[in-house]
Coordinates of N, CA and C and ligand atoms in Angstrom, one line a residue:
M1 N 1.2 -1.1 0.3 CA 0.0 0.4 0.2 C 0.8 1.3 -0.2
I2 N 1.7 1.2 1.2 CA 3.0 2.6 0.7 C 3.6 2.5 -0.3
I3 N 4.2 1.1 -0.8 CA 5.0 1.2 -1.9 C 4.4 1.9 -3.5
S4 N 2.5 1.9 -3.5 CA 2.1 1.8 -4.4 C 1.7 2.9 -4.0
G5 N 1.7 3.9 -3.0 CA 1.7 5.6 -2.9 C 2.7 5.6 -3.3
M6 N 4.0 5.9 -2.8 CA 5.3 6.3 -3.5 C 4.9 6.4 -5.1
R7 N 4.9 5.1 -5.6 CA 5.4 5.2 -7.1 C 4.1 5.8 -7.5
K8 N 3.2 6.2 -6.9 CA 1.7 7.4 -7.8 C 2.9 8.5 -7.6
L9 N 3.5 9.0 -6.1 CA 3.6 10.3 -6.3 C 4.5 10.0 -6.9
A10 N 6.2 9.5 -7.2 CA 7.0 9.4 -7.6 C 6.3 9.9 -9.3
T11 N 5.7 9.1 -9.9 CA 4.9 9.6 -11.1 C 4.1 11.0 -11.1
I12 N 3.6 11.0 -10.4 CA 3.2 12.8 -10.7 C 3.9 13.7 -10.5
V13 N 5.0 13.5 -9.7 CA 6.7 14.0 -9.9 C 7.0 14.4 -10.6
F14 N 7.2 13.6 -11.7 CA 7.9 13.0 -12.9 C 7.4 14.1 -14.1
L15 N 5.7 13.7 -14.0 CA 5.0 14.4 -15.2 C 5.3 15.9 -14.8
L16 N 4.9 16.0 -13.6 CA 4.9 17.9 -13.7 C 6.5 18.0 -13.7
M17 N 7.7 17.1 -13.7 CA 9.1 17.6 -13.8 C 8.4 18.2 -15.6
L18 N 7.8 16.8 -16.3 CA 8.0 16.5 -17.8 C 7.2 18.5 -18.2
L19 N 6.0 18.7 -17.7 CA 5.4 19.9 -18.0 C 6.7 21.1 -17.8
I20 N 7.4 20.9 -16.9 CA 7.5 22.3 -16.5 C 8.8 22.5 -17.5
V21 N 9.5 21.2 -18.0 CA 10.4 21.6 -19.1 C 9.7 21.6 -20.4
G22 N 8.8 21.6 -20.7 CA 7.8 21.0 -21.4 C 7.4 22.8 -22.0
C23 N 6.7 23.4 -20.7 CA 6.8 25.1 -20.9 C 7.7 25.7 -21.3
K24 N 8.8 25.6 -20.7 CA 10.1 26.0 -20.3 C 10.8 26.2 -22.4
Q25 N 10.3 24.9 -22.9 CA 10.2 24.9 -24.1 C 10.1 25.6 -25.2
V26 N 8.6 25.7 -24.8 CA 7.1 26.9 -25.3 C 7.2 28.1 -25.4
E27 N 8.5 28.4 -24.2 CA 8.7 29.3 -24.1 C 9.8 30.1 -24.8
Q28 N 10.3 29.4 -24.9 CA 11.8 29.4 -25.7 C 11.5 29.7 -27.2
T29 N 10.6 29.4 -27.7 CA 10.2 28.8 -28.9 C 10.1 30.5 -28.9
D30 N 9.0 30.6 -28.2 CA 8.3 32.2 -28.3 C 8.9 33.0 -28.3
S31 N 9.7 33.4 -27.7 CA 11.3 34.3 -27.4 C 12.3 34.5 -28.8
A32 N 12.4 33.3 -29.4 CA 13.2 32.9 -30.4 C 13.2 34.1 -31.4
S33 N 11.4 34.4 -31.4 CA 11.3 35.6 -32.5 C 11.5 36.8 -32.0
E34 N 11.6 37.0 -31.0 CA 11.4 38.5 -30.0 C 12.4 39.2 -31.0
T35 N 13.1 40.6 -31.1 CA 14.1 41.4 -31.4 C 15.0 41.2 -30.4
A36 N 16.1 41.2 -31.0 CA 17.5 40.9 -30.4 C 17.5 42.6 -29.4
E37 N 17.3 41.8 -28.1 CA 17.6 43.1 -27.1 C 18.9 43.7 -26.9
T38 N 19.0 45.6 -26.3 CA 20.2 46.2 -25.9 C 20.3 45.7 -25.0
S39 N 21.1 45.2 -23.9 CA 21.3 45.1 -22.4 C 21.1 46.4 -21.9
A40 N 19.6 46.2 -20.6 CA 19.3 47.3 -19.8 C 20.7 47.8 -19.7
E41 N 21.7 47.0 -19.0 CA 23.0 47.9 -18.3 C 24.0 48.6 -19.5
A42 N 23.4 48.1 -20.6 CA 24.6 49.0 -21.7 C 24.5 50.0 -22.0
A43 N 26.0 50.4 -22.3 CA 25.8 52.4 -22.1 C 24.7 53.0 -23.7
V44 N 23.9 53.9 -23.4 CA 22.8 54.6 -24.3 C 23.8 54.6 -25.1
D45 N 23.3 54.4 -26.2 CA 24.1 55.0 -27.3 C 23.4 55.7 -29.0
G46 N 22.3 56.4 -28.5 CA 21.2 57.1 -28.7 C 20.2 57.7 -28.1
N47 N 19.8 58.2 -29.0 CA 18.6 58.8 -28.6 C 17.5 57.7 -27.5
L48 N 17.1 58.0 -26.2 CA 16.5 57.4 -25.1 C 15.0 57.6 -25.2
I49 N 14.6 56.5 -25.6 CA 13.0 57.1 -25.4 C 12.4 56.1 -24.4
K50 N 11.7 56.3 -23.2 CA 11.2 55.5 -22.1 C 9.7 55.2 -23.0
V51 N 9.4 54.0 -22.7 CA 7.9 53.5 -23.1 C 7.4 52.5 -21.9
K52 N 5.8 53.2 -21.6 CA 5.6 52.4 -19.9 C 4.5 52.0 -21.0
M53 N 4.4 50.8 -20.3 CA 3.0 50.1 -21.0 C 2.4 49.4 -20.0
R54 N 0.5 50.1 -19.8 CA -0.2 49.4 -19.0 C -1.5 49.5 -19.7
M55 N -2.9 48.8 -19.0 CA -3.8 48.1 -19.8 C -4.1 49.8 -20.2
Y56 N -4.6 50.1 -20.7 CA -4.5 49.3 -22.3 C -3.9 50.5 -23.0
E57 N -2.5 51.5 -22.7 CA -2.0 52.1 -23.3 C -0.6 52.6 -23.0
F58 N -0.3 53.0 -24.6 CA 1.3 53.1 -24.5 C 1.8 54.5 -23.6
D59 N 2.8 54.6 -23.3 CA 2.9 56.3 -22.7 C 4.4 56.2 -22.7
P60 N 4.9 57.1 -24.0 CA 4.0 57.9 -23.8 C 3.6 57.7 -25.5
D61 N 2.3 58.2 -25.9 CA 1.3 58.1 -27.3 C 1.0 59.3 -27.4
P62 N 1.3 59.9 -29.1 CA 2.8 59.8 -30.1 C 4.4 58.8 -29.1
I63 N 4.6 58.3 -29.9 CA 6.3 58.5 -29.6 C 6.7 58.9 -30.7
M64 N 7.5 60.3 -31.0 CA 8.0 60.8 -31.7 C 9.7 60.4 -32.5
M65 N 10.0 60.4 -33.1 CA 11.5 59.6 -33.9 C 11.4 61.2 -35.3
K66 N 12.7 60.9 -35.2 CA 12.9 61.6 -36.6 C 13.6 60.4 -37.8
A67 N 13.3 60.6 -38.9 CA 14.2 59.8 -40.0 C 16.2 59.6 -40.1
G68 N 16.5 58.3 -39.9 CA 17.5 58.3 -39.7 C 18.5 58.4 -38.6
E69 N 17.9 58.4 -37.7 CA 18.2 58.7 -36.3 C 18.4 57.1 -35.2
K70 N 19.4 57.5 -34.4 CA 19.2 55.7 -33.8 C 18.3 56.2 -33.0
Y71 N 17.5 55.2 -31.8 CA 16.5 55.9 -30.9 C 17.0 54.1 -30.1
I72 N 17.3 54.0 -28.6 CA 17.1 53.3 -27.9 C 15.4 53.3 -26.9
I73 N 14.5 52.4 -27.1 CA 13.4 53.0 -26.8 C 13.9 51.4 -25.6
E74 N 13.3 52.1 -24.3 CA 12.8 51.1 -22.9 C 11.7 50.9 -22.9
L75 N 11.7 49.9 -22.3 CA 10.0 49.1 -22.0 C 9.9 49.2 -20.6
T76 N 9.2 49.4 -20.2 CA 8.5 48.8 -18.8 C 6.9 48.1 -19.5
A77 N 6.3 47.5 -18.3 CA 5.0 47.1 -18.1 C 5.1 46.7 -16.5
V78 N 3.9 48.2 -15.8 CA 3.8 48.5 -15.2 C 2.2 47.4 -14.5
D79 N 1.4 47.3 -15.0 CA 1.2 45.9 -14.7 C 0.7 44.4 -15.1
V80 N 0.8 44.1 -15.8 CA 0.7 42.4 -16.5 C 2.0 42.8 -17.4
P81 N 2.1 41.9 -18.2 CA 3.0 41.4 -19.2 C 2.2 42.4 -20.4
H82 N 3.0 43.1 -21.0 CA 2.5 43.7 -22.3 C 3.4 42.9 -23.7
G83 N 2.7 43.5 -24.5 CA 3.8 43.2 -26.1 C 4.1 44.9 -26.8
F84 N 5.1 44.9 -27.4 CA 5.5 45.5 -28.1 C 6.0 45.6 -29.6
L85 N 4.5 45.1 -30.4 CA 5.2 45.2 -32.1 C 4.7 46.2 -33.1
V86 N 5.8 46.2 -33.4 CA 5.7 47.5 -34.6 C 6.5 46.8 -35.9
P87 N 5.7 46.4 -36.6 CA 6.2 45.0 -37.7 C 7.0 46.3 -38.6
D88 N 6.4 46.7 -38.9 CA 7.7 47.6 -40.2 C 8.4 48.4 -39.6
L89 N 8.8 48.1 -38.1 CA 10.3 48.5 -38.0 C 10.5 47.3 -37.1
G90 N 10.7 46.3 -37.1 CA 11.2 45.2 -37.2 C 11.6 45.2 -35.7
V91 N 10.3 45.1 -34.6 CA 10.1 45.1 -33.3 C 9.1 44.5 -33.0
N92 N 9.6 43.8 -31.7 CA 8.9 42.5 -31.6 C 9.3 42.1 -29.7
V93 N 9.1 43.1 -29.0 CA 9.5 42.4 -27.8 C 8.3 42.0 -26.5
R94 N 8.3 41.4 -25.4 CA 7.8 41.3 -24.7 C 8.1 41.1 -23.5
V95 N 7.0 42.1 -22.8 CA 7.7 43.0 -21.4 C 6.9 42.5 -20.0
T96 N 7.3 41.6 -19.2 CA 6.7 41.9 -18.0 C 7.2 42.3 -16.9
P97 N 6.0 42.6 -15.7 CA 6.4 44.0 -14.7 C 8.0 43.7 -14.0
G98 N 8.9 44.7 -13.8 CA 9.3 43.9 -13.2 C 10.6 44.4 -13.9
E99 N 10.7 44.0 -15.4 CA 12.0 43.7 -16.4 C 11.5 45.0 -16.6
V100 N 12.9 45.7 -17.4 CA 13.1 46.5 -18.0 C 13.9 46.1 -19.6
K101 N 13.2 46.1 -20.8 CA 14.0 45.9 -22.1 C 14.5 46.9 -23.1
R102 N 15.5 46.9 -23.6 CA 15.6 47.8 -24.4 C 16.0 47.3 -25.8
V103 N 15.6 48.1 -27.1 CA 15.7 48.0 -28.3 C 16.0 48.9 -28.7
S104 N 16.9 49.0 -29.8 CA 17.6 49.8 -30.5 C 16.7 49.7 -32.0
V105 N 16.4 51.2 -33.1 CA 15.5 51.3 -34.3 C 16.0 52.8 -34.8
I106 N 16.7 52.4 -35.6 CA 17.0 53.4 -36.5 C 15.6 53.6 -37.8
P107 N 15.1 54.6 -37.2 CA 13.9 54.4 -37.9 C 14.4 55.2 -39.6
Q108 N 14.4 54.9 -40.7 CA 14.7 55.2 -42.1 C 14.0 56.0 -42.9
E109 N 12.1 56.0 -42.8 CA 11.6 57.1 -43.4 C 10.8 57.9 -42.6
A110 N 10.3 58.5 -43.2 CA 9.0 59.5 -42.2 C 7.7 58.5 -42.6
G111 N 7.1 58.6 -41.2 CA 5.5 57.9 -41.6 C 5.2 57.9 -40.0
T112 N 4.2 57.1 -40.3 CA 3.7 56.8 -39.0 C 3.7 55.7 -39.0
Y113 N 4.0 54.6 -37.7 CA 3.6 53.5 -37.9 C 3.3 53.0 -36.9
E114 N 2.1 52.0 -36.8 CA 1.3 51.0 -35.6 C 2.1 50.2 -35.0
V115 N 1.6 51.2 -33.5 CA 2.5 50.1 -32.1 C 1.0 49.6 -31.9
K116 N 1.3 47.7 -31.7 CA 0.3 47.4 -31.2 C 1.1 46.2 -30.1
C117 N 0.3 45.9 -29.1 CA 0.4 45.0 -28.3 C -0.2 43.6 -28.2
H118 N 0.7 42.8 -28.8 CA 0.7 41.4 -28.8 C 0.9 40.2 -27.4
V119 N 0.5 40.7 -26.9 CA 0.2 39.7 -25.3 C -1.3 39.8 -25.1
Y120 N -1.8 38.7 -25.0 CA -2.8 38.9 -23.8 C -2.6 39.6 -22.6
C121 N -3.5 40.9 -22.4 CA -3.3 41.6 -21.5 C -4.8 41.7 -20.8
G122 N -6.1 41.7 -21.2 CA -6.8 41.7 -20.2 C -7.9 42.2 -21.3
E123 N -9.0 42.4 -20.7 CA -10.5 42.4 -21.7 C -10.2 43.5 -23.2
G124 N -9.8 44.9 -22.2 CA -8.9 45.9 -23.8 C -8.3 45.5 -24.2
H125 N -7.2 44.2 -24.3 CA -6.2 44.1 -25.0 C -5.9 44.4 -26.7
S126 N -7.1 44.0 -26.9 CA -7.5 44.2 -29.0 C -7.0 45.2 -28.9
N127 N -7.9 46.3 -28.5 CA -7.5 47.8 -28.4 C -6.4 48.8 -28.2
M128 N -5.5 47.9 -27.4 CA -4.1 48.3 -26.9 C -2.9 49.0 -28.3
K129 N -3.6 50.1 -28.9 CA -2.2 50.2 -30.2 C -1.8 51.5 -29.6
G130 N -0.8 51.7 -30.5 CA -0.2 53.2 -29.5 C 0.3 53.6 -31.3
T131 N 1.2 54.9 -31.3 CA 1.5 55.0 -32.9 C 3.2 55.6 -32.3
I132 N 3.8 55.7 -33.8 CA 4.9 56.0 -33.7 C 5.4 56.9 -35.1
I133 N 5.6 58.3 -34.6 CA 5.7 59.0 -35.9 C 7.0 59.8 -36.0
V134 N 8.0 59.2 -37.4 CA 8.3 59.5 -37.6 C 8.5 60.3 -38.3
E135 N 9.7 61.8 -38.4 CA 9.6 63.0 -39.3 C 10.7 63.2 -40.0
Ligands
CUA1 CU1 -1.3 45.0 -23.3 CU2 -2.1 43.4 -24.5

C-alpha cells in the first residue's frame, strides 16, 4: 500500500517535471522570434525613449522620432505582461512587470507606424494600440 502510494507520487513528480520542461521550451520558442534586445545595463548610444505599458495604453503616445537617427526604446510594463510590436520597424518585444527591456531602432522613412500590444493583457487588449511618428 505504501509502496504503491510512493510510486504514484513518483509518477506525479515525474509528470510535473515534464510539464515544467515542456513549458520552458515553449517559452524559448516563443521568444526566439523577438527582436534582439540591448542589455539594460549597456551604455545608451542613441536617443533614449522610455515607454511605459499599462492596461491599455502606451505612454507616451505618440512616440516621436526623426528619420535616420538611432533610438533606444526602453520598455517597462506597469501592471501585467504586455507586448510592443511594430512590424514595419522590425520590433517585437514582450515585457513582464519588473523587467526593463531595451531595443534599438533607426527608422529610415518618415511616416506613421502602428504599435500594437501582442501579448494578451485583459479585456481591452485588442484596443491597446499606439503610434510612432517619424519625421
Ligand atoms: Cu497590453 Cu495586450
